[in-house]
PDB file of C-alpha atoms and ligand atoms in Angstrom:
ATOM      1  CA  MET A   1    -158.343 179.929  -8.253  1.00 96.00           C
ATOM      2  CA  ASN A   2    -158.254 176.155  -8.215  1.00 97.00           C
ATOM      3  CA  TRP A   3    -160.756 174.748  -5.689  1.00 98.00           C
ATOM      4  CA  LYS A   4    -157.973 173.075  -3.663  1.00 97.00           C
ATOM      5  CA  LEU A   5    -156.343 176.438  -2.918  1.00 96.00           C
ATOM      6  CA  PHE A   6    -159.631 177.547  -1.372  1.00 97.00           C
ATOM      7  CA  ILE A   7    -159.729 174.492   0.911  1.00 98.00           C
ATOM      8  CA  GLU A   8    -156.034 174.676   1.856  1.00 97.00           C
ATOM      9  CA  GLY A   9    -156.414 178.181   3.265  1.00 95.00           C
ATOM     10  CA  PHE A  10    -158.576 176.859   6.103  1.00 96.00           C
ATOM     11  CA  LEU A  11    -156.165 174.099   7.144  1.00 97.00           C
ATOM     12  CA  GLU A  12    -153.140 175.945   8.481  1.00 95.00           C
ATOM     13  CA  ALA A  13    -152.607 178.907  10.797  1.00 94.00           C
ATOM     14  CA  TYR A  14    -149.231 180.275   9.833  1.00 92.00           C
ATOM     15  CA  HIS A  15    -150.494 182.539   7.054  1.00 94.00           C
ATOM     16  CA  LEU A  16    -152.833 184.420   9.407  1.00 93.00           C
ATOM     17  CA  ARG A  17    -150.321 186.991  10.642  1.00 93.00           C
ATOM     18  CA  VAL A  18    -149.360 188.003   7.105  1.00 93.00           C
ATOM     19  CA  THR A  19    -152.545 187.574   5.081  1.00 95.00           C
ATOM     20  CA  HIS A  20    -155.031 188.526   7.785  1.00 95.00           C
ATOM     21  CA  ARG A  21    -153.135 191.160   9.716  1.00 94.00           C
ATOM     22  CA  LYS A  22    -156.213 193.413  10.086  1.00 93.00           C
ATOM     23  CA  THR A  23    -158.860 190.694  10.394  1.00 95.00           C
ATOM     24  CA  PHE A  24    -158.334 187.195  11.845  1.00 94.00           C
ATOM     25  CA  ALA A  25    -154.903 187.978  13.314  1.00 93.00           C
ATOM     26  CA  ARG A  26    -156.561 190.454  15.674  1.00 94.00           C
ATOM     27  CA  VAL A  27    -158.721 187.765  17.264  1.00 94.00           C
ATOM     28  CA  VAL A  28    -156.698 184.539  17.003  1.00 94.00           C
ATOM     29  CA  PHE A  29    -153.205 183.575  18.103  1.00 94.00           C
ATOM     30  CA  ASP A  30    -150.325 183.522  15.656  1.00 91.00           C
ATOM     31  CA  ASN A  31    -149.757 180.069  14.171  1.00 94.00           C
ATOM     32  CA  LEU A  32    -151.701 178.178  16.816  1.00 96.00           C
ATOM     33  CA  ALA A  33    -154.234 175.513  15.900  1.00 96.00           C
ATOM     34  CA  LEU A  34    -155.326 172.036  16.918  1.00 96.00           C
ATOM     35  CA  HIS A  35    -155.776 169.480  14.132  1.00 97.00           C
ATOM     36  CA  ASP A  36    -157.620 166.174  14.072  1.00 97.00           C
ATOM     37  CA  ALA A  37    -158.240 163.870  11.126  1.00 97.00           C
ATOM     38  CA  TYR A  38    -161.353 161.751  10.685  1.00 97.00           C
ATOM     39  CA  GLY A  39    -160.781 159.528   7.691  1.00 98.00           C
ATOM     40  CA  PRO A  40    -160.391 161.935   4.769  1.00 98.00           C
ATOM     41  CA  HIS A  41    -162.075 164.751   6.752  1.00 98.00           C
ATOM     42  CA  SER A  42    -160.477 166.968   9.362  1.00 98.00           C
ATOM     43  CA  ARG A  43    -161.163 169.449  12.129  1.00 98.00           C
ATOM     44  CA  THR A  44    -158.961 172.435  12.846  1.00 97.00           C
ATOM     45  CA  ILE A  45    -159.603 174.484  15.976  1.00 96.00           C
ATOM     46  CA  TYR A  46    -158.327 178.047  16.180  1.00 96.00           C
ATOM     47  CA  PRO A  47    -158.406 179.348  19.770  1.00 95.00           C
ATOM     48  CA  LEU A  48    -159.507 182.979  19.892  1.00 95.00           C
ATOM     49  CA  ARG A  49    -157.407 185.338  22.004  1.00 95.00           C
ATOM     50  CA  LYS A  50    -160.320 185.759  24.401  1.00 93.00           C
ATOM     51  CA  VAL A  51    -159.905 182.127  25.484  1.00 92.00           C
ATOM     52  CA  GLU A  52    -157.310 183.494  27.926  1.00 92.00           C
ATOM     53  CA  GLN A  53    -160.186 185.055  29.866  1.00 90.00           C
ATOM     54  CA  LEU A  54    -161.191 181.522  30.866  1.00 88.00           C
ATOM     55  CA  ALA A  55    -157.930 181.012  32.783  1.00 87.00           C
ATOM     56  CA  GLY A  56    -158.738 180.116  36.357  1.00 88.00           C
ATOM     57  CA  THR A  57    -162.449 179.513  35.734  1.00 86.00           C
ATOM     58  CA  ASP A  58    -164.227 176.227  36.338  1.00 85.00           C
ATOM     59  CA  LEU A  59    -164.359 174.743  32.847  1.00 80.00           C
ATOM     60  CA  THR A  60    -167.262 172.498  33.831  1.00 83.00           C
ATOM     61  CA  GLU A  61    -169.334 175.673  34.222  1.00 81.00           C
ATOM     62  CA  CYS A  62    -168.802 177.147  30.774  1.00 80.00           C
ATOM     63  CA  THR A  63    -168.785 176.241  27.095  1.00 82.00           C
ATOM     64  CA  ALA A  64    -165.689 176.675  24.965  1.00 79.00           C
ATOM     65  CA  ARG A  65    -167.562 177.597  21.800  1.00 82.00           C
ATOM     66  CA  PRO A  66    -167.487 181.423  22.217  1.00 86.00           C
ATOM     67  CA  SER A  67    -163.698 181.244  22.529  1.00 92.00           C
ATOM     68  CA  LEU A  68    -162.894 178.921  19.648  1.00 93.00           C
ATOM     69  CA  SER A  69    -163.298 178.804  15.884  1.00 95.00           C
ATOM     70  CA  PHE A  70    -163.984 175.280  14.626  1.00 96.00           C
ATOM     71  CA  ILE A  71    -163.175 174.554  10.988  1.00 97.00           C
ATOM     72  CA  TYR A  72    -164.482 171.236   9.719  1.00 98.00           C
ATOM     73  CA  HIS A  73    -163.167 170.145   6.346  1.00 98.00           C
ATOM     74  CA  VAL A  74    -165.848 167.892   4.916  1.00 98.00           C
ATOM     75  CA  PHE A  75    -163.877 166.048   2.267  1.00 98.00           C
ATOM     76  CA  PRO A  76    -163.415 166.865  -0.477  1.00 98.00           C
ATOM     77  CA  ASN A  77    -164.796 170.324  -1.140  1.00 98.00           C
ATOM     78  CA  SER A  78    -166.750 171.735   1.799  1.00 98.00           C
ATOM     79  CA  ILE A  79    -165.899 173.706   4.912  1.00 98.00           C
ATOM     80  CA  LEU A  80    -168.126 174.064   7.951  1.00 98.00           C
ATOM     81  CA  ALA A  81    -166.949 177.023  10.024  1.00 96.00           C
ATOM     82  CA  VAL A  82    -168.485 177.005  13.507  1.00 94.00           C
ATOM     83  CA  GLU A  83    -167.905 180.542  14.728  1.00 91.00           C
ATOM     84  CA  PRO A  84    -168.931 182.017  18.100  1.00 87.00           C
ATOM     85  CA  HIS A  85    -172.235 183.454  16.831  1.00 87.00           C
ATOM     86  CA  HIS A  86    -172.974 181.662  13.571  1.00 90.00           C
ATOM     87  CA  VAL A  87    -172.107 178.705  11.368  1.00 94.00           C
ATOM     88  CA  ALA A  88    -170.894 179.145   7.794  1.00 95.00           C
ATOM     89  CA  MET A  89    -171.231 176.394   5.214  1.00 97.00           C
ATOM     90  CA  LEU A  90    -168.840 176.936   2.312  1.00 98.00           C
ATOM     91  CA  THR A  91    -168.791 174.697  -0.727  1.00 98.00           C
ATOM     92  CA  ALA A  92    -166.221 174.965  -3.512  1.00 98.00           C
ATOM     93  CA  VAL A  93    -167.526 173.914  -6.910  1.00 98.00           C
ATOM     94  CA  PRO A  94    -164.758 173.649  -9.527  1.00 98.00           C
ATOM     95  CA  LEU A  95    -165.763 175.184 -12.872  1.00 98.00           C
ATOM     96  CA  ASP A  96    -162.376 174.586 -14.505  1.00 97.00           C
ATOM     97  CA  VAL A  97    -158.785 174.139 -13.312  1.00 95.00           C
ATOM     98  CA  ALA A  98    -158.433 177.798 -12.307  1.00 96.00           C
ATOM     99  CA  THR A  99    -162.022 178.842 -11.595  1.00 97.00           C
ATOM    100  CA  THR A 100    -164.165 177.926  -8.595  1.00 98.00           C
ATOM    101  CA  ARG A 101    -167.668 178.903  -7.562  1.00 98.00           C
ATOM    102  CA  ILE A 102    -167.921 179.374  -3.789  1.00 96.00           C
ATOM    103  CA  ARG A 103    -171.317 178.902  -2.193  1.00 97.00           C
ATOM    104  CA  HIS A 104    -171.301 180.602   1.215  1.00 95.00           C
ATOM    105  CA  VAL A 105    -174.328 180.126   3.468  1.00 95.00           C
ATOM    106  CA  ALA A 106    -174.489 181.713   6.927  1.00 92.00           C
ATOM    107  CA  LEU A 107    -176.653 179.944   9.526  1.00 93.00           C
ATOM    108  CA  ALA A 108    -177.737 181.179  12.943  1.00 89.00           C
ATOM    109  CA  THR A 109    -179.995 179.814  15.657  1.00 84.00           C
ATOM    110  CA  PRO A 110    -183.163 181.838  16.457  1.00 84.00           C
ATOM    111  CA  GLU A 111    -181.733 183.049  19.782  1.00 82.00           C
ATOM    112  CA  LYS A 112    -178.688 184.468  17.969  1.00 79.00           C
ATOM    113  CA  LEU A 113    -181.016 186.521  15.780  1.00 79.00           C
ATOM    114  CA  HIS A 114    -181.882 188.499  18.919  1.00 82.00           C
ATOM    115  CA  ARG A 115    -178.308 189.822  18.893  1.00 84.00           C
ATOM    116  CA  PRO A 116    -177.920 190.939  15.273  1.00 85.00           C
ATOM    117  CA  ASP A 117    -174.939 193.095  16.261  1.00 88.00           C
ATOM    118  CA  LEU A 118    -172.906 190.049  17.338  1.00 86.00           C
ATOM    119  CA  LEU A 119    -174.124 188.036  14.375  1.00 86.00           C
ATOM    120  CA  ASP A 120    -173.265 190.803  11.897  1.00 89.00           C
ATOM    121  CA  GLN A 121    -169.833 191.263  13.507  1.00 89.00           C
ATOM    122  CA  ASP A 122    -169.159 187.516  13.236  1.00 86.00           C
ATOM    123  CA  VAL A 123    -170.247 187.292   9.583  1.00 88.00           C
ATOM    124  CA  ALA A 124    -168.449 190.511   8.586  1.00 92.00           C
ATOM    125  CA  LEU A 125    -165.147 189.287  10.065  1.00 91.00           C
ATOM    126  CA  LEU A 126    -165.358 185.971   8.230  1.00 91.00           C
ATOM    127  CA  LYS A 127    -166.249 187.653   4.932  1.00 92.00           C
ATOM    128  CA  ALA A 128    -163.426 190.195   5.245  1.00 95.00           C
ATOM    129  CA  GLY A 129    -160.929 187.412   5.944  1.00 95.00           C
ATOM    130  CA  LEU A 130    -162.212 185.311   3.065  1.00 95.00           C
ATOM    131  CA  LEU A 131    -161.772 188.201   0.631  1.00 96.00           C
ATOM    132  CA  GLU A 132    -158.127 188.372   1.742  1.00 97.00           C
ATOM    133  CA  ASP A 133    -157.785 184.622   1.172  1.00 96.00           C
ATOM    134  CA  TYR A 134    -159.317 184.897  -2.304  1.00 96.00           C
ATOM    135  CA  ALA A 135    -156.840 187.620  -3.286  1.00 96.00           C
ATOM    136  CA  ILE A 136    -153.869 185.520  -2.123  1.00 95.00           C
ATOM    137  CA  ALA A 137    -155.213 182.341  -3.732  1.00 95.00           C
ATOM    138  CA  GLU A 138    -155.735 184.129  -7.049  1.00 96.00           C
ATOM    139  CA  SER A 139    -152.166 185.380  -6.834  1.00 95.00           C
ATOM    140  CA  ILE A 140    -150.915 181.820  -6.177  1.00 94.00           C
ATOM    141  CA  GLN A 141    -152.998 180.584  -9.104  1.00 95.00           C
ATOM    142  CA  ALA A 142    -151.390 183.182 -11.364  1.00 94.00           C
ATOM    143  CA  GLY A 143    -147.967 181.943 -10.200  1.00 93.00           C
ATOM    144  CA  LEU A 144    -148.951 178.339 -10.958  1.00 92.00           C
ATOM    145  CA  ALA A 145    -149.861 179.365 -14.496  1.00 90.00           C
ATOM    146  CA  SER A 146    -146.215 180.263 -15.109  1.00 91.00           C
ATOM    147  CA  ASP A 147    -145.310 176.530 -14.890  1.00 89.00           C
ATOM    148  CA  ALA A 148    -142.111 177.502 -13.050  1.00 90.00           C
ATOM    149  CA  ASN A 149    -142.685 174.756 -10.447  1.00 88.00           C
ATOM    150  CA  GLN A 150    -143.396 171.134 -11.231  1.00 88.00           C
ATOM    151  CA  HIS A 151    -144.199 170.270  -7.624  1.00 88.00           C
ATOM    152  CA  PHE A 152    -144.494 171.850  -4.181  1.00 88.00           C
ATOM    153  CA  THR A 153    -143.358 170.565  -0.799  1.00 92.00           C
ATOM    154  CA  PHE A 154    -145.606 171.263   2.165  1.00 94.00           C
ATOM    155  CA  GLY A 155    -143.959 172.501   5.357  1.00 93.00           C
ATOM    156  CA  LEU A 156    -144.261 171.304   8.944  1.00 92.00           C
ATOM    157  CA  PHE A 157    -147.113 173.742   9.625  1.00 94.00           C
ATOM    158  CA  GLU A 158    -149.084 172.306   6.706  1.00 95.00           C
ATOM    159  CA  GLY A 159    -149.792 168.800   7.993  1.00 95.00           C
ATOM    160  CA  MET A 160    -153.498 168.977   7.244  1.00 97.00           C
ATOM    161  CA  LEU A 161    -152.758 170.033   3.668  1.00 97.00           C
ATOM    162  CA  THR A 162    -150.676 166.880   3.336  1.00 96.00           C
ATOM    163  CA  HIS A 163    -153.566 164.900   4.833  1.00 97.00           C
ATOM    164  CA  PHE A 164    -155.976 166.491   2.349  1.00 98.00           C
ATOM    165  CA  HIS A 165    -153.813 165.715  -0.679  1.00 97.00           C
ATOM    166  CA  ARG A 166    -153.110 162.148   0.465  1.00 97.00           C
ATOM    167  CA  ALA A 167    -156.851 161.551   0.872  1.00 98.00           C
ATOM    168  CA  LEU A 168    -157.446 163.056  -2.557  1.00 98.00           C
ATOM    169  CA  ALA A 169    -154.770 160.871  -4.163  1.00 97.00           C
ATOM    170  CA  ASP A 170    -156.186 157.773  -2.418  1.00 98.00           C
ATOM    171  CA  THR A 171    -159.692 158.609  -3.621  1.00 97.00           C
ATOM    172  CA  LEU A 172    -158.650 159.281  -7.198  1.00 97.00           C
TER     173      LEU A 172
HETATM  174 FE1  FE2 B   1    -156.722 182.654   5.267  1.00 69.33          FE
END
């Protein structure tokens, strides 16, 4: 796949129900995300379904991190995924227009290593979801190779993709 397809998959939530029916869609809400832009970079927050358990609790007494997935797009080609029990650093290195090397590093604090079950569960979910994204992105790349479309129009749920491509155009 082209490296931009890899990045785009992290920046919108409406494909989760279809692409990630058995993985992410079980733990996050359908098409619900919070987006913020920081210059060319961005942050997308996916609330996990378990955030509902915090309803009625004193939010000054707890941290939101276990109930949220934070996706930082570090422009242009890196993603920092801050998950409940680990942090994943993903870097997309373009090899040619349709081939990308993904470097995926999983990081955990020493105290998290005392709960390898939670850590393994966290990492396994992310990896399973990413494999689904890779399959879809490769399929999109194959469609692009047909040259049937000269351009694509992003939809209302794809605002951060528009932000990404505007930043890329400005930089180039
Ligand atoms: Fe995805």
